[in-house]
Amino acid sequence: MGGAAILVRLAAQTVLAPAKINLALHVTGRREDGYHTLSSLVAFAEDGDGLSVAPAAHDMFAASGPFAPALAGCDPADNLVLRALSLARRVAETDGQEIAPLSLSLDKRLPIASGIGGGSADAAALLRLAGLVCPGIAPDLRAAALSLGADVPMCIDGVPALVEGIGEIGWALTRFPAIDCLLVNPGAGVATPEVFRRLKRRDHAPLPPLPPGGFANPGALVAYLRETRNDLGDAAEEIAPEIAVARHELVAAGAVFARMSGSGATVFGLFEHREALMRAEGSLRAAHPRWWLCPTRLAGTAGAREPMR
């Protein structure tokens, strides 16, 4: 495009990069390029990492928070937030726009590589901001985001959805209930490639059809989840038996449903109400002081009835 590019400055602000939860995940195949195809029901928590941006003389990145040390010494080429900024600039340039230098501060509250999309959510938060301030490029940003990781496009959308392909194909749910949820990570390291390598089958059927219009209440959601699986669960629990311990203890503590998210090691437990969740959090913290626990809620959509009780 000819002519000088329009300089776009992002105003100082902080946005949430919410945890992505795979409520159900069926492995349906494997492509020639090695990527596995999936059928998954995803939702997003009301908690996650925080990404702050501010105008600056040149690009800067800093991380804080309980899991920031894991990013220390990270090669900028492997930093998903910086890669997302570079991607946003390339897409903006094709539309005659230039994103001005930014100071980026990441409050890393989610565990690294834990099955809840932390890095993907961080990248998606940056891309969402870029799409808001650079008119017209949001669709191109979402399409290009797949190059950063299969979870990034769904994290840009940030809504309850059925996703397929390698994660890039999604259908938003019109009805999804907010539901109390406790995230638990026992601190076990699980490498996603090793989980997939251990799969005994890669050709499962996709998820059963969703109820027309989605889920009207938490009870309907839990009933549906009981008819589904996480096909990565057995392999992950072979690598890290602590995942199974966390899952069983969530149920023993009062969760109406518990399952591993993604490739692990984080497990989610769904609860009938906040009081039950807080009791479970207290008992699990006392029994396992080294575990990471995050009491939260899965964000719902309009038109769903929230109370389970």
Coordinates of C-alpha atoms in Angstrom, one line a residue:
M1 CA 0.0 0.0 0.0
G2 CA 1.4 3.4 -1.0
G3 CA 1.7 6.4 1.2
A4 CA 2.8 6.9 4.8
A5 CA 1.3 4.5 7.3
I6 CA -1.1 5.7 10.0
L7 CA 0.6 5.6 13.4
V8 CA -1.7 3.9 15.9
R9 CA -1.0 4.3 19.6
L10 CA -2.6 2.0 22.2
A11 CA -3.8 3.8 25.3
A12 CA -2.4 2.6 28.7
Q13 CA -4.7 -0.1 30.0
T14 CA -4.8 -3.6 31.6
V15 CA -6.8 -6.5 30.3
L16 CA -7.5 -10.0 31.5
A17 CA -6.1 -13.0 29.6
P18 CA -8.6 -15.6 31.0
A19 CA -7.8 -19.2 31.5
K20 CA -9.2 -21.5 28.8
I21 CA -10.8 -24.7 30.1
N22 CA -11.3 -27.7 27.9
L23 CA -14.5 -29.2 29.5
A24 CA -14.5 -32.1 27.0
L25 CA -11.9 -33.1 24.4
H26 CA -12.1 -35.9 21.9
V27 CA -9.1 -36.7 19.7
T28 CA -10.6 -37.4 16.2
G29 CA -7.6 -37.8 13.9
R30 CA -4.1 -36.9 12.9
R31 CA -3.2 -34.8 9.9
E32 CA -0.2 -35.4 7.6
D33 CA 1.6 -32.5 9.2
G34 CA 1.5 -34.2 12.6
Y35 CA -1.2 -32.0 14.1
H36 CA -4.0 -33.8 15.8
T37 CA -7.6 -32.9 15.1
L38 CA -9.9 -32.4 18.0
S39 CA -13.5 -31.9 19.0
S40 CA -13.7 -29.9 22.2
L41 CA -16.1 -27.9 24.4
V42 CA -14.3 -24.9 25.7
A43 CA -15.1 -22.2 28.3
F44 CA -13.3 -19.3 29.9
A45 CA -12.7 -18.5 33.5
E46 CA -13.2 -15.2 35.1
D47 CA -9.6 -15.3 36.3
G48 CA -6.3 -15.5 34.4
D49 CA -3.2 -13.5 33.6
G50 CA -3.2 -9.7 33.4
L51 CA -1.6 -7.9 30.5
S52 CA -0.8 -4.2 30.8
V53 CA 0.1 -2.0 27.8
A54 CA 1.3 1.6 27.7
P55 CA 2.9 3.9 25.1
A56 CA 6.7 3.8 25.2
A57 CA 9.8 5.1 23.3
H58 CA 10.6 1.6 22.3
D59 CA 9.2 -1.9 22.9
M60 CA 9.7 -3.3 26.4
F61 CA 8.5 -6.4 28.1
A62 CA 8.5 -7.3 31.8
A63 CA 6.8 -10.1 33.7
S64 CA 5.7 -10.3 37.3
G65 CA 3.5 -12.6 39.4
P66 CA 3.9 -16.0 40.9
F67 CA 4.8 -17.8 37.7
A68 CA 7.0 -15.0 36.2
P69 CA 10.3 -16.8 37.1
A70 CA 9.5 -19.5 34.6
L71 CA 9.8 -16.9 31.9
A72 CA 13.1 -15.6 33.0
G73 CA 15.7 -15.9 30.3
C74 CA 13.1 -16.8 27.7
D75 CA 14.2 -16.2 24.2
P76 CA 12.2 -13.3 22.7
A77 CA 11.5 -15.6 19.8
D78 CA 9.6 -17.9 22.1
N79 CA 7.7 -15.2 24.0
L80 CA 4.1 -15.5 22.7
V81 CA 3.2 -11.9 23.7
L82 CA 6.1 -10.4 21.8
R83 CA 5.4 -12.7 18.9
A84 CA 1.8 -11.6 19.0
L85 CA 2.9 -7.9 18.8
S86 CA 5.1 -8.7 15.8
L87 CA 2.2 -10.4 14.1
A88 CA -0.2 -7.6 14.9
R89 CA 2.3 -5.1 13.3
R90 CA 2.7 -7.2 10.2
V91 CA -1.1 -7.4 9.7
A92 CA -1.6 -3.7 10.5
E93 CA 1.1 -2.8 7.9
T94 CA -0.9 -4.6 5.2
D95 CA -3.7 -2.2 6.0
G96 CA -1.6 0.9 6.0
Q97 CA -1.3 1.2 9.8
E98 CA 1.7 1.2 12.1
I99 CA 1.5 0.2 15.8
A100 CA 3.6 2.5 17.9
P101 CA 6.1 1.1 20.5
L102 CA 4.7 -0.4 23.6
S103 CA 5.6 -1.2 27.1
L104 CA 4.2 -4.6 27.9
S105 CA 3.8 -5.9 31.5
L106 CA 2.5 -9.5 32.1
D107 CA 1.2 -10.4 35.5
K108 CA 1.7 -14.2 35.2
R109 CA -0.8 -15.7 37.5
L110 CA -1.5 -19.0 35.6
P111 CA 1.0 -21.9 35.7
I112 CA 3.2 -22.4 32.7
A113 CA 2.2 -25.2 30.2
S114 CA -0.7 -26.4 32.4
G115 CA -3.5 -27.2 30.0
I116 CA -5.4 -23.9 30.5
G117 CA -4.1 -21.9 27.6
G118 CA -2.0 -19.4 29.6
G119 CA 0.5 -18.4 26.9
S120 CA -2.2 -18.5 24.2
A121 CA -4.5 -16.4 26.3
D122 CA -1.7 -13.8 26.8
A123 CA -1.1 -13.6 23.0
A124 CA -4.8 -13.4 22.3
A125 CA -5.2 -10.5 24.8
L126 CA -2.6 -8.5 22.8
L127 CA -4.2 -9.4 19.5
R128 CA -7.7 -8.4 20.8
L129 CA -6.3 -5.0 21.8
A130 CA -4.7 -4.5 18.4
G131 CA -7.9 -5.4 16.6
L132 CA -9.8 -2.8 18.6
V133 CA -7.4 0.1 17.9
C134 CA -6.7 -0.8 14.2
P135 CA -10.0 -0.7 12.5
G136 CA -10.6 -3.5 9.9
I137 CA -7.8 -5.9 10.8
A138 CA -9.5 -8.0 13.5
P139 CA -10.6 -10.8 11.1
D140 CA -7.1 -11.0 9.5
L141 CA -5.6 -11.1 13.0
R142 CA -7.7 -14.0 14.0
A143 CA -6.8 -15.9 10.8
A144 CA -3.1 -15.2 11.3
A145 CA -3.2 -16.1 15.0
L146 CA -3.1 -19.8 14.2
S147 CA 0.6 -19.4 13.4
L148 CA 1.1 -18.7 17.1
G149 CA -0.7 -21.8 18.3
A150 CA -3.8 -23.8 17.8
D151 CA -5.4 -22.3 21.0
V152 CA -4.9 -18.7 20.1
P153 CA -7.9 -18.1 17.7
M154 CA -10.3 -19.5 20.3
C155 CA -8.7 -17.4 23.0
I156 CA -9.2 -14.3 20.9
D157 CA -12.9 -15.2 20.7
G158 CA -13.0 -15.8 24.5
V159 CA -16.5 -17.3 24.6
P160 CA -17.9 -20.7 25.3
A161 CA -17.7 -22.7 22.1
L162 CA -17.5 -26.0 20.3
V163 CA -14.1 -26.1 18.5
E164 CA -12.9 -28.6 15.9
G165 CA -10.0 -29.0 13.5
I166 CA -6.8 -28.3 15.4
G167 CA -8.7 -25.6 17.3
E168 CA -9.2 -23.0 14.6
I169 CA -12.8 -23.9 13.8
G170 CA -15.3 -22.7 16.3
W171 CA -19.0 -22.2 17.0
A172 CA -20.0 -20.0 19.8
L173 CA -22.7 -21.2 22.2
T174 CA -25.7 -18.9 22.6
R175 CA -26.5 -20.3 26.0
F176 CA -23.9 -21.3 28.6
P177 CA -24.4 -21.0 32.3
A178 CA -21.9 -19.3 34.6
I179 CA -20.8 -22.0 37.1
D180 CA -18.5 -22.0 40.1
C181 CA -15.2 -23.7 39.3
L182 CA -12.0 -24.6 41.2
L183 CA -8.8 -25.0 39.2
V184 CA -6.2 -27.3 40.7
N185 CA -2.7 -27.9 39.5
P186 CA -0.7 -30.4 41.5
G187 CA 2.6 -29.0 40.2
A188 CA 3.4 -31.9 37.9
G189 CA 5.2 -31.3 34.7
V190 CA 3.5 -32.7 31.6
A191 CA 4.9 -32.2 28.1
T192 CA 2.1 -32.0 25.5
P193 CA 4.1 -33.9 22.8
E194 CA 4.7 -36.8 25.2
V195 CA 1.0 -36.9 26.1
F196 CA 0.0 -37.2 22.4
R197 CA 2.8 -39.8 21.8
R198 CA 1.3 -42.1 24.4
L199 CA -2.2 -42.0 22.9
K200 CA -3.5 -45.5 22.1
R201 CA -6.2 -44.2 19.7
R202 CA -6.4 -41.1 17.6
D203 CA -9.6 -41.8 15.7
H204 CA -12.4 -41.2 18.3
A205 CA -15.8 -39.9 17.3
P206 CA -16.4 -36.2 17.8
L207 CA -18.4 -34.9 20.8
P208 CA -22.1 -35.8 20.9
P209 CA -24.4 -33.1 19.4
L210 CA -24.9 -30.2 21.7
P211 CA -28.4 -29.4 23.0
P212 CA -30.2 -27.0 20.6
G213 CA -29.1 -23.5 21.6
G214 CA -26.6 -24.6 24.2
F215 CA -27.0 -25.3 27.9
A216 CA -29.8 -23.6 29.8
N217 CA -28.4 -24.3 33.3
P218 CA -25.4 -25.9 35.0
G219 CA -27.3 -29.2 35.5
A220 CA -27.7 -29.6 31.7
L221 CA -24.0 -28.9 31.2
V222 CA -22.9 -31.5 33.8
A223 CA -25.2 -34.1 32.3
Y224 CA -23.7 -33.5 28.9
L225 CA -20.1 -33.7 30.2
R226 CA -20.8 -37.1 31.8
E227 CA -21.4 -38.4 28.2
T228 CA -18.0 -37.1 27.1
R229 CA -14.2 -37.6 27.8
N230 CA -10.9 -35.9 27.7
D231 CA -9.0 -38.4 25.5
L232 CA -5.7 -37.0 26.7
G233 CA -6.4 -37.8 30.4
D234 CA -5.2 -41.4 30.6
A235 CA -1.9 -40.6 28.9
A236 CA -1.3 -37.6 31.1
E237 CA -2.1 -39.5 34.2
E238 CA 0.4 -42.2 33.2
I239 CA 3.1 -39.4 33.1
A240 CA 1.9 -37.6 36.3
P241 CA -0.3 -39.7 38.6
E242 CA -0.8 -36.6 40.7
I243 CA -3.4 -35.5 38.1
A244 CA -5.7 -38.4 39.0
V245 CA -5.2 -37.7 42.7
A246 CA -6.3 -34.1 42.2
R247 CA -9.3 -35.2 40.2
H248 CA -10.5 -37.7 42.8
E249 CA -9.9 -35.3 45.6
L250 CA -12.0 -32.6 44.0
V251 CA -14.9 -35.0 43.8
A252 CA -14.3 -36.1 47.4
A253 CA -14.3 -32.4 48.4
G254 CA -17.7 -31.8 46.9
A255 CA -17.3 -31.1 43.1
V256 CA -20.2 -32.4 41.1
F257 CA -17.8 -33.0 38.2
A258 CA -14.1 -33.0 37.8
R259 CA -11.8 -33.5 34.8
M260 CA -8.3 -32.6 33.5
S261 CA -8.2 -29.6 31.1
G262 CA -6.3 -29.9 27.8
S263 CA -3.1 -31.9 28.1
G264 CA -2.8 -31.2 31.8
A265 CA -1.8 -31.0 34.5
T266 CA -4.6 -28.6 35.6
V267 CA -7.8 -30.2 36.7
F268 CA -11.1 -28.3 37.1
G269 CA -13.9 -29.1 39.5
L270 CA -17.5 -27.8 39.0
F271 CA -19.6 -26.9 42.1
E272 CA -23.2 -26.3 42.8
H273 CA -22.6 -23.0 44.5
R274 CA -19.8 -20.7 45.8
E275 CA -20.1 -21.9 49.4
A276 CA -19.3 -25.5 48.3
L277 CA -16.4 -24.3 46.3
M278 CA -14.9 -22.4 49.2
R279 CA -15.2 -25.4 51.5
A280 CA -13.4 -27.5 49.0
E281 CA -10.7 -25.0 48.5
G282 CA -10.1 -24.8 52.2
S283 CA -9.8 -28.6 52.6
L284 CA -7.6 -29.0 49.6
R285 CA -5.2 -26.2 50.6
A286 CA -4.9 -27.8 54.1
A287 CA -4.2 -31.2 52.6
H288 CA -1.9 -30.1 49.8
P289 CA -0.3 -26.8 50.6
R290 CA 2.0 -27.0 47.5
W291 CA -0.8 -27.3 45.0
W292 CA -1.9 -24.3 43.0
L293 CA -5.6 -23.6 43.5
C294 CA -7.7 -20.9 41.9
P295 CA -11.4 -20.4 42.9
T296 CA -13.2 -18.9 40.0
R297 CA -16.3 -19.1 37.8
L298 CA -16.7 -20.1 34.2
A299 CA -18.1 -17.1 32.3
G300 CA -21.6 -17.6 31.1
T301 CA -23.7 -16.1 28.3
A302 CA -27.0 -14.3 28.3
G303 CA -30.1 -16.4 28.3
A304 CA -28.8 -19.2 30.6
R305 CA -30.0 -19.8 34.2
E306 CA -27.1 -19.8 36.6
P307 CA -28.2 -21.4 39.9
M308 CA -27.8 -25.2 40.1
R309 CA -29.3 -25.5 43.6

